[in-house]
Tab-separated table of C-alpha atoms in Angstrom:
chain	number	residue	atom	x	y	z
A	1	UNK	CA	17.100	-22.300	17.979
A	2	UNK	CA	19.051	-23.300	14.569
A	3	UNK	CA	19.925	-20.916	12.016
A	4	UNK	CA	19.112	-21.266	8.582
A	5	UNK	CA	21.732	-22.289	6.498
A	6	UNK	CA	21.632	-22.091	2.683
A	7	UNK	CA	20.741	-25.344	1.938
A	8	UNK	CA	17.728	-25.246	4.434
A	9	UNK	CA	16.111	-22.511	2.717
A	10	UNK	CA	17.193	-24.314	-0.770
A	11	UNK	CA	13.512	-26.386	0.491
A	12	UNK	CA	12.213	-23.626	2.490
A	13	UNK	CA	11.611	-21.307	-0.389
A	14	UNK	CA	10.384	-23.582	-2.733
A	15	UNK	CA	8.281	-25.663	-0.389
A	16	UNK	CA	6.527	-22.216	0.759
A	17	UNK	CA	5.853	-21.113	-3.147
A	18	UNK	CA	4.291	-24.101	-3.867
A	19	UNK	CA	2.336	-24.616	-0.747
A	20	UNK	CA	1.334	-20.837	-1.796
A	21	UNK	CA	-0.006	-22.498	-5.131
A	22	UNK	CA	-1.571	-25.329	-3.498
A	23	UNK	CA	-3.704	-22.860	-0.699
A	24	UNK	CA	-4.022	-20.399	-3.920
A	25	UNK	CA	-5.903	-22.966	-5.974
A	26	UNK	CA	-7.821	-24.238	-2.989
A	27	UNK	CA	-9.225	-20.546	-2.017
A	28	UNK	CA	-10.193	-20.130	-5.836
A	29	UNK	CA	-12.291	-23.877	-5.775
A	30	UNK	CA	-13.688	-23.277	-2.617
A	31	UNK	CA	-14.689	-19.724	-3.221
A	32	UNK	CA	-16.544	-20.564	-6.411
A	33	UNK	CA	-17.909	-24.094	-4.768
A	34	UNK	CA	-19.762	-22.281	-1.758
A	35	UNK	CA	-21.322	-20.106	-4.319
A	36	UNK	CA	-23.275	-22.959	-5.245
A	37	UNK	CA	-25.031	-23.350	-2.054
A	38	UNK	CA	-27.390	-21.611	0.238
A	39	UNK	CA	-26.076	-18.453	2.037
A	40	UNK	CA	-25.878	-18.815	5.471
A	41	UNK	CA	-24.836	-16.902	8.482
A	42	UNK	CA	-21.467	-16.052	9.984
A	43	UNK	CA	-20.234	-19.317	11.355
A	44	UNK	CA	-22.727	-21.349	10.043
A	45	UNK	CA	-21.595	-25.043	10.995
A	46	UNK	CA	-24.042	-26.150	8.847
A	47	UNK	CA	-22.669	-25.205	5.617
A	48	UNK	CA	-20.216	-27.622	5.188
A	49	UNK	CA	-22.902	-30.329	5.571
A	50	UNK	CA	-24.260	-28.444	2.047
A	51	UNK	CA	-20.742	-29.029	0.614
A	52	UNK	CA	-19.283	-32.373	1.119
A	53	UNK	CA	-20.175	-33.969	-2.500
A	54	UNK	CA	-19.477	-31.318	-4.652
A	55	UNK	CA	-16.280	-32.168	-6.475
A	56	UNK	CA	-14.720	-28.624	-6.686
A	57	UNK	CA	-14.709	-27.924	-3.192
A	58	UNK	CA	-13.506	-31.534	-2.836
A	59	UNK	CA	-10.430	-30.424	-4.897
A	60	UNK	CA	-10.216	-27.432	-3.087
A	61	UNK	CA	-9.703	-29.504	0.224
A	62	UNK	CA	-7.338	-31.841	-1.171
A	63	UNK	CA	-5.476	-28.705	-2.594
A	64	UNK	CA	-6.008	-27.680	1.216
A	65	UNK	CA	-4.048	-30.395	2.532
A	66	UNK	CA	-1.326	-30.020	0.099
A	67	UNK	CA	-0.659	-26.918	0.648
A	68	UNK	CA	-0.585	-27.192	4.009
A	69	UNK	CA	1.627	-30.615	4.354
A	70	UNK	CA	4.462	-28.192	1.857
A	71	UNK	CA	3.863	-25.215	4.385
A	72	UNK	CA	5.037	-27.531	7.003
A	73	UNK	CA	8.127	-28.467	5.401
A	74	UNK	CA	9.065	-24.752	4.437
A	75	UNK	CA	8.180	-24.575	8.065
A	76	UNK	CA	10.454	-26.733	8.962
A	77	UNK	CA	13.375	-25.572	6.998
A	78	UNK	CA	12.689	-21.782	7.580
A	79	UNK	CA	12.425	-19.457	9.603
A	80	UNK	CA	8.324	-17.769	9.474
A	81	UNK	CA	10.265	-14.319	8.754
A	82	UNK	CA	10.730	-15.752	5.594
A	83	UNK	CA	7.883	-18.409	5.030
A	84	UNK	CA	4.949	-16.429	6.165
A	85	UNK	CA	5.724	-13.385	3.805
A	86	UNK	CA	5.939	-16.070	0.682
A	87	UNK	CA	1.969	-17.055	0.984
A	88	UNK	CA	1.679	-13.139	-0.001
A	89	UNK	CA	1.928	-15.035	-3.320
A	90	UNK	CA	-0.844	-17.378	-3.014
A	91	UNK	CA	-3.042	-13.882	-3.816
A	92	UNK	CA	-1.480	-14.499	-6.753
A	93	UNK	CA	-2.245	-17.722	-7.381
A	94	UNK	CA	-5.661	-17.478	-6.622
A	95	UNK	CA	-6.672	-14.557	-8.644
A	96	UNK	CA	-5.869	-16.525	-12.001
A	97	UNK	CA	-7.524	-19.441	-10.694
A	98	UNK	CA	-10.275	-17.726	-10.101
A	99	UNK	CA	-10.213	-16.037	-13.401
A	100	UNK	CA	-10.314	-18.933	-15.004
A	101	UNK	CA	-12.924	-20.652	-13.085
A	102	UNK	CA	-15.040	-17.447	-13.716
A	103	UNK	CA	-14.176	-17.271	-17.419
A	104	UNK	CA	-12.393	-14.273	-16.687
A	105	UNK	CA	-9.475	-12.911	-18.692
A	106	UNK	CA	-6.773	-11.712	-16.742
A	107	UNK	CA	-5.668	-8.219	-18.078
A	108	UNK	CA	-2.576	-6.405	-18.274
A	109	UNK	CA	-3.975	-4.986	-15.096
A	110	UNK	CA	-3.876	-7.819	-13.176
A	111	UNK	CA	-0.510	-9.276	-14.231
A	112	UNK	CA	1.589	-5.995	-13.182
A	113	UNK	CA	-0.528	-6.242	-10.030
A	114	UNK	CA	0.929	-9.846	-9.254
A	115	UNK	CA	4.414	-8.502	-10.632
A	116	UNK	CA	4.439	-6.179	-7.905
A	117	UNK	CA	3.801	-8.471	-5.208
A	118	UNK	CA	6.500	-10.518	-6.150
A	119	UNK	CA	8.749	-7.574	-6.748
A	120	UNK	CA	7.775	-5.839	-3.016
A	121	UNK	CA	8.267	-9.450	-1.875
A	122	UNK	CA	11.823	-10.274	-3.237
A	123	UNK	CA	12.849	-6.612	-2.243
A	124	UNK	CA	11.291	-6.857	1.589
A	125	UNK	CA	13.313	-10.256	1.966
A	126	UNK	CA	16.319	-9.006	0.744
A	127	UNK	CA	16.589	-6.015	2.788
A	128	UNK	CA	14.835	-7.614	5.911
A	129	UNK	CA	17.620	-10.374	5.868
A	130	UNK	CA	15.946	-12.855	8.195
A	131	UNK	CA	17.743	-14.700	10.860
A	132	UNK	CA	16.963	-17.272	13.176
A	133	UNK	CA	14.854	-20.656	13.098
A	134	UNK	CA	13.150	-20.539	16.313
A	135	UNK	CA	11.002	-23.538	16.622
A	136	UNK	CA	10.377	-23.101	20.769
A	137	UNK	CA	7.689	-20.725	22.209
A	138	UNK	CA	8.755	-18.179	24.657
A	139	UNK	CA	6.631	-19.043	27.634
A	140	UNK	CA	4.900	-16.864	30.700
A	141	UNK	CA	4.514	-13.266	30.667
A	142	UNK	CA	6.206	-12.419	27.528
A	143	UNK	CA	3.658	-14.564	25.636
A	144	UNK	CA	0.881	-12.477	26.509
A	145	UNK	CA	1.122	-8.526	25.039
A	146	UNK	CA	0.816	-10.358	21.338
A	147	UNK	CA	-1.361	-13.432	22.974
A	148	UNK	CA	-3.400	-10.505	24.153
A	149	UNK	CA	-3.086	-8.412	20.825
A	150	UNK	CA	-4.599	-11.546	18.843
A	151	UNK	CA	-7.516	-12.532	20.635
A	152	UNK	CA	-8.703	-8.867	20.482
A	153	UNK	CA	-8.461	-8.573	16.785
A	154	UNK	CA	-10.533	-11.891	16.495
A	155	UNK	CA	-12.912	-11.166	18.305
A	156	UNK	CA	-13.029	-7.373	16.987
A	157	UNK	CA	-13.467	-9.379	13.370
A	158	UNK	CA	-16.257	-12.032	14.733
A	159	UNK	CA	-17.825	-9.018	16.619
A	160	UNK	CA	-18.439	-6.753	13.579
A	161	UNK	CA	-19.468	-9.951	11.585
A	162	UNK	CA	-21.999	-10.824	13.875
A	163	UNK	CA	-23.411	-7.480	14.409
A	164	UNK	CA	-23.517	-6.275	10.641
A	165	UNK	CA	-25.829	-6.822	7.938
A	166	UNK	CA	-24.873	-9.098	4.595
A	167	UNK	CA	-22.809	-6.887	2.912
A	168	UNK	CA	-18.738	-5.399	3.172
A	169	UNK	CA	-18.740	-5.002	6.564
A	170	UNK	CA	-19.463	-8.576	7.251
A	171	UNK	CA	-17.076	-9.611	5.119
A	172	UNK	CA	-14.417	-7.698	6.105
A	173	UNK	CA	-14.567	-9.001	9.807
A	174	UNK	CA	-14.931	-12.520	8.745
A	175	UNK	CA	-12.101	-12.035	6.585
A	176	UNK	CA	-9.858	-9.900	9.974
A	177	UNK	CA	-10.399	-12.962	12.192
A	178	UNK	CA	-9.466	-15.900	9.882
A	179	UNK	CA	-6.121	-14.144	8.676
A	180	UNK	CA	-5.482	-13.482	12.526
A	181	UNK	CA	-6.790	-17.675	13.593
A	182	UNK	CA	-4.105	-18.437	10.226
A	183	UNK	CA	-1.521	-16.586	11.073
A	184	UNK	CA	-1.106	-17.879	14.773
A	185	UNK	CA	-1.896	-21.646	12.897
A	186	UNK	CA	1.496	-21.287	11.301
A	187	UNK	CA	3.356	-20.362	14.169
A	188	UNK	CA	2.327	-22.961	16.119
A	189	UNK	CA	2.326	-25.636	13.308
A	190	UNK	CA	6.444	-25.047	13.355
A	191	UNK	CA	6.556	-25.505	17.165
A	192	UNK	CA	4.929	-28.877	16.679
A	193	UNK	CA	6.477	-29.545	13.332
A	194	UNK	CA	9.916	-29.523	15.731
A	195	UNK	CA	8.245	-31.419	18.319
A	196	UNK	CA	7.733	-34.160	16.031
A	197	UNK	CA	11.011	-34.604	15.072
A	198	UNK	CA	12.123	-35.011	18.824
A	199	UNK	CA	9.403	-38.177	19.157
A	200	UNK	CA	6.187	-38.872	17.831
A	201	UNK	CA	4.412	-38.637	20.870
A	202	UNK	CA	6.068	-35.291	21.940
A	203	UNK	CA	3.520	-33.366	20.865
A	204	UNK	CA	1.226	-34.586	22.945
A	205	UNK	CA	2.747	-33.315	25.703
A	206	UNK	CA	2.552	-29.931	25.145
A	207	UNK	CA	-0.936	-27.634	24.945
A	208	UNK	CA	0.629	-26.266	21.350
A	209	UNK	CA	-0.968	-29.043	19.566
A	210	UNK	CA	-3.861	-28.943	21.468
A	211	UNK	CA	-4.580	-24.592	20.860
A	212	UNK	CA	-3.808	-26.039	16.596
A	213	UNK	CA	-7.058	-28.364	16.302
A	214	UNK	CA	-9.241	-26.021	18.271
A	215	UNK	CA	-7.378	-22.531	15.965
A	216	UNK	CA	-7.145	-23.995	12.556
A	217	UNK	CA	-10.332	-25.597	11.798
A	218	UNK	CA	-12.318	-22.729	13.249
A	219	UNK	CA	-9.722	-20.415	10.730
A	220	UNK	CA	-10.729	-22.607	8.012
A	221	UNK	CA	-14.656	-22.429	8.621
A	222	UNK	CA	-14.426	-18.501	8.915
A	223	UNK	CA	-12.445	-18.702	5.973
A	224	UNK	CA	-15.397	-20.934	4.340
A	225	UNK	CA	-17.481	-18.386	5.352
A	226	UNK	CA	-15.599	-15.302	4.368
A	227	UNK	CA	-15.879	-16.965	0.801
A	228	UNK	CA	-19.129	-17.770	0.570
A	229	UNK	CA	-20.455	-14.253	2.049
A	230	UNK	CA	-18.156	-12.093	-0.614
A	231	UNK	CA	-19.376	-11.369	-4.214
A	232	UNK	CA	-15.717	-11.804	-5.113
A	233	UNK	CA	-12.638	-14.147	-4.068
A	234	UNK	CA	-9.846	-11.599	-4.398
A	235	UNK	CA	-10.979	-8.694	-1.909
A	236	UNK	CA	-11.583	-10.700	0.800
A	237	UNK	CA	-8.219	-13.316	0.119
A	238	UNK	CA	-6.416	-9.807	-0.002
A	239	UNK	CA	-7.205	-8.885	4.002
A	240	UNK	CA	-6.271	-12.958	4.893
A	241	UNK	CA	-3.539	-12.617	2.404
A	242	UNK	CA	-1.600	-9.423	4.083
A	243	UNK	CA	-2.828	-10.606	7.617
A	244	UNK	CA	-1.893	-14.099	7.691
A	245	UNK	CA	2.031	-13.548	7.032
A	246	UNK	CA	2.303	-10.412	9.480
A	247	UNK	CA	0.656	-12.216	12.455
A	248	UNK	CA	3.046	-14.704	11.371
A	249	UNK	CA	6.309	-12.627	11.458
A	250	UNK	CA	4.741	-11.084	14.658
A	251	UNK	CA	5.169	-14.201	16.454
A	252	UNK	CA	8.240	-15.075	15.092
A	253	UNK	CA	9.914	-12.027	16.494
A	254	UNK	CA	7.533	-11.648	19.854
A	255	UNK	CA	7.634	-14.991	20.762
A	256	UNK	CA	10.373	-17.353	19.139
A	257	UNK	CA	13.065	-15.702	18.984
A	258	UNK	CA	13.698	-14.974	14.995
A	259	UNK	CA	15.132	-11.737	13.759
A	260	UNK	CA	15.409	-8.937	10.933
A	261	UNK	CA	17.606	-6.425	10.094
A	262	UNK	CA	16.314	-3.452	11.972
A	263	UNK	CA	19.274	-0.459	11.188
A	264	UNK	CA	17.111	2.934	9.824
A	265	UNK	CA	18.248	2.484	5.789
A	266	UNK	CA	16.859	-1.081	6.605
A	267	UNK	CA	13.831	-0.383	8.020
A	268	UNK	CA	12.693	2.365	5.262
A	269	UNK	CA	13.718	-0.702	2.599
A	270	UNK	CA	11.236	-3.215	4.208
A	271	UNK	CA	8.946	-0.402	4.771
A	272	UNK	CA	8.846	0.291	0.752
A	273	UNK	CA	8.920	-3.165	0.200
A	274	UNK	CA	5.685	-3.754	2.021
A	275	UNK	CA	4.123	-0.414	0.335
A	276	UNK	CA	4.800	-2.291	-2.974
A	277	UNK	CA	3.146	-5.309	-2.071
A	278	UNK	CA	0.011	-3.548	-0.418
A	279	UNK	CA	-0.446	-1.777	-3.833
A	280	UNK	CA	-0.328	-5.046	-6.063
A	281	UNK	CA	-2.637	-6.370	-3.709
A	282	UNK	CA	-5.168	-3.617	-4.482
A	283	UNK	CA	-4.578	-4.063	-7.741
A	284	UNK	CA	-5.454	-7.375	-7.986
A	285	UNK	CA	-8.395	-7.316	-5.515
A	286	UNK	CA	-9.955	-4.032	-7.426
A	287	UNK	CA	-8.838	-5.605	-10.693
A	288	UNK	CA	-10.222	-9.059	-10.633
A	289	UNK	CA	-13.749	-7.602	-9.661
A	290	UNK	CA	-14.170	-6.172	-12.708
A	291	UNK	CA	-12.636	-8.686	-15.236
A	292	UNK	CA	-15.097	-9.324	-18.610
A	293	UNK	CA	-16.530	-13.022	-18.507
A	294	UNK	CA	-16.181	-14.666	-21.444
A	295	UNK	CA	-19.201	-13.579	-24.569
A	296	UNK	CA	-21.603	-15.564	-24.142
A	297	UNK	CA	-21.485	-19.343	-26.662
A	298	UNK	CA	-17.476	-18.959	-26.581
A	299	UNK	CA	-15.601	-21.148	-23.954
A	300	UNK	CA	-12.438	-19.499	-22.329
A	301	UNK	CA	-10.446	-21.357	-25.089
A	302	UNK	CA	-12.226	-19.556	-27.784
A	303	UNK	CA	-15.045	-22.345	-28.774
A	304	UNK	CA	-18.198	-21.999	-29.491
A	305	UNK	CA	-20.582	-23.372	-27.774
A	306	UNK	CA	-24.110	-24.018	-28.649
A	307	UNK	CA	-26.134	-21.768	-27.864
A	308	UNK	CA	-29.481	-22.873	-29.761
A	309	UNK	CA	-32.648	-22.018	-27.412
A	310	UNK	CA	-30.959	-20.291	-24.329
A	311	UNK	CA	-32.547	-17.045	-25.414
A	312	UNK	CA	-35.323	-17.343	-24.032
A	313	UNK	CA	-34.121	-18.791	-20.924
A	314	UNK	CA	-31.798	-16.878	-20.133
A	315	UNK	CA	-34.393	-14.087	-21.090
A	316	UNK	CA	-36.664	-15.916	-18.432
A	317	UNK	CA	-33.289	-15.920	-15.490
A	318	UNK	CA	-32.563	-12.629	-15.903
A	319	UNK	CA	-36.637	-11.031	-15.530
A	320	UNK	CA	-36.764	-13.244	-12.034
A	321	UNK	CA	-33.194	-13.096	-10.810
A	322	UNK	CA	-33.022	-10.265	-8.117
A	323	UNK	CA	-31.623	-7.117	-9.054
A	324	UNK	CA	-27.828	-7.200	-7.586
A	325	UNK	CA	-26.343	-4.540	-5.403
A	326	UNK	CA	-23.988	-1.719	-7.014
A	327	UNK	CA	-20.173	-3.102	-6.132
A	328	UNK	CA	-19.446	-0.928	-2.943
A	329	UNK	CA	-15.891	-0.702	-3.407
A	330	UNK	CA	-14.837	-3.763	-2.025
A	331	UNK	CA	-16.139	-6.076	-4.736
A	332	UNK	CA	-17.868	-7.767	-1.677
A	333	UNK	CA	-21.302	-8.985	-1.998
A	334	UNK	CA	-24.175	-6.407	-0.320
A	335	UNK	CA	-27.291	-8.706	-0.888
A	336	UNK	CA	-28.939	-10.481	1.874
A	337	UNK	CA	-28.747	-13.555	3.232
């Protein structure tokens, strides 16, 4: 284990902020691209079959892999204690994306809400002084209380996805079991991030790599799916959001190694720090439900558009459209598949 010196989170800060941006922007593309297509069911293998083609959710997978080549290097540099809790900003990110894919003006609402997460953020990692760069897995018995912990929780999520009807139940597990799969992606991307640098085939040796490919692309179907079954991005980005970085810290204390400053004054700090950040998420998941689209022939740069013979058809959309379900609270989507 190496600590992390001041010049190794010099790249591990900014590496994790932009590969915040980058996964931001990519939840915003792909959550408006898998609007596009047929509704399907919980792990539906078939849906991404309907959306290889369509250029937004292309971006949205080459902001993907950005994001994700930057988290390594913050990954690589830092310890999770400190990257994980920095994609709390890619809420952030994606909530003015979205806005502006959804000709949505982001309010004064919204922008104290992402103020606050960055505030609770700064604050938590200040007080919670991280330590430590594990980048080796504890191994036999004390693996398995959190090993155990994890696997419940996902299946908990799939369970009460599978069992529930289209609506913010659904959503809500989908959205439990990929912030839980994401989470323990990022721990063990650092393990083999460090196995790398040792030789290029040392990863191969090891089961980490193996447990990645099977855990992240099943965390980024269910996160596919989480999208595409939620009326709105930011509710259900808000559960992966807040999940994601404390199954991440969770294994970074539980099973590599890492540390935070744990005295009382510290631990009512981080606590109030994390109470910060949980309220700017719910402002920006209640908030960015309710956001005004822009008035109809005016572009979200102010220009008019023509609008010469849409009455009628949009007249005609609106008498055969199906009557949408009240928001429940969640902002999640409550009509059926």
């Amino acid at each position: 284990m190496t600590a992390a010196t001041g010049m190794s989170l010099f790249v591990a800060v900014p590496a994790a902020v932009l590969g915040a941006a980058g996964m931001g922007l990519a939840s915003a593309a792909q959550a408006r691209a898998t609007k596009e297509v047929e509704t399907g069911k919980p792990l539906d293998l078939t849906l991404f079959r309907r959306l290889v083609g369509r250029p937004l959710w292309l971006i949205g997978i080459a902001a993907t892999v950005l994001g994700l080549v930057l988290q390594l290097v913050a990954l690589a540099y830092g310890p999770l204690l400190l990257v994980q809790p920095l994609l709390v900003t890619s809420l952030m990110f994606a909530g003015f994306a979205s806005a502006r894919l959804e000709r949505r003006r982001p309010d004064r609402v919204m922008s104290f809400g992402a103020l606050l997460c960055v505030a609770g953020l700064a604050a938590f990692l200040v007080v919670a002084r991280p330590s430590g760069n594990g980048d080796v897995l504890v191994t036999g018995a004390p693996l398995l209380p959190l090993g155990i912990t994890l696997a419940v929780l996902t299946l908990l999520g799939l369970g009460i996805a599978a069992s529930s009807r289209p609506g913010s139940l659904r959503v809500l597990g989908l959205a439990v079991a990929t912030g839980v799969l994401y989470g323990l992606t990022a721990g063990l991307m650092k393990v083999v991030a460090s196995q790398f640098r040792v030789g290029i085939d040392e990863p191969f040796r090891h089961w980490t790599l193996y447990i990645v490919c099977v855990v992240g692309p099943l965390g980024f179907l269910l996160s596919q799916n989480t999208f595409q079954q939620g009326r709105f991005l930011t509710p259900a980005l808000a559960v992966i959001t807040a999940l994601d970085p404390l199954v991440g810290v969770a294994i970074g204390l539980s099973w590599m190694g890492e540390s935070a400053n744990g005295s009382p004054l510290a631990l009512f700090g981080e606590a109030l720090g994390g109470l910060v950040i949980v309220v700017g998420i719910a402002m920006l998941s209640t908030r960015a439900s309710h956001l005004p689209a822009d008035p109809p022939g005016q572009t979200s740069d102010g220009a008019e558009t023509d609008t010469a013979g849409s009455g009628e058809s949009a007249e005609h959309t609106e008498e055969e459209s199906p009557e949408r379900d009240p928001d429940d609270g969640y902002g999640l989507a409550g009509s059926a598949c």
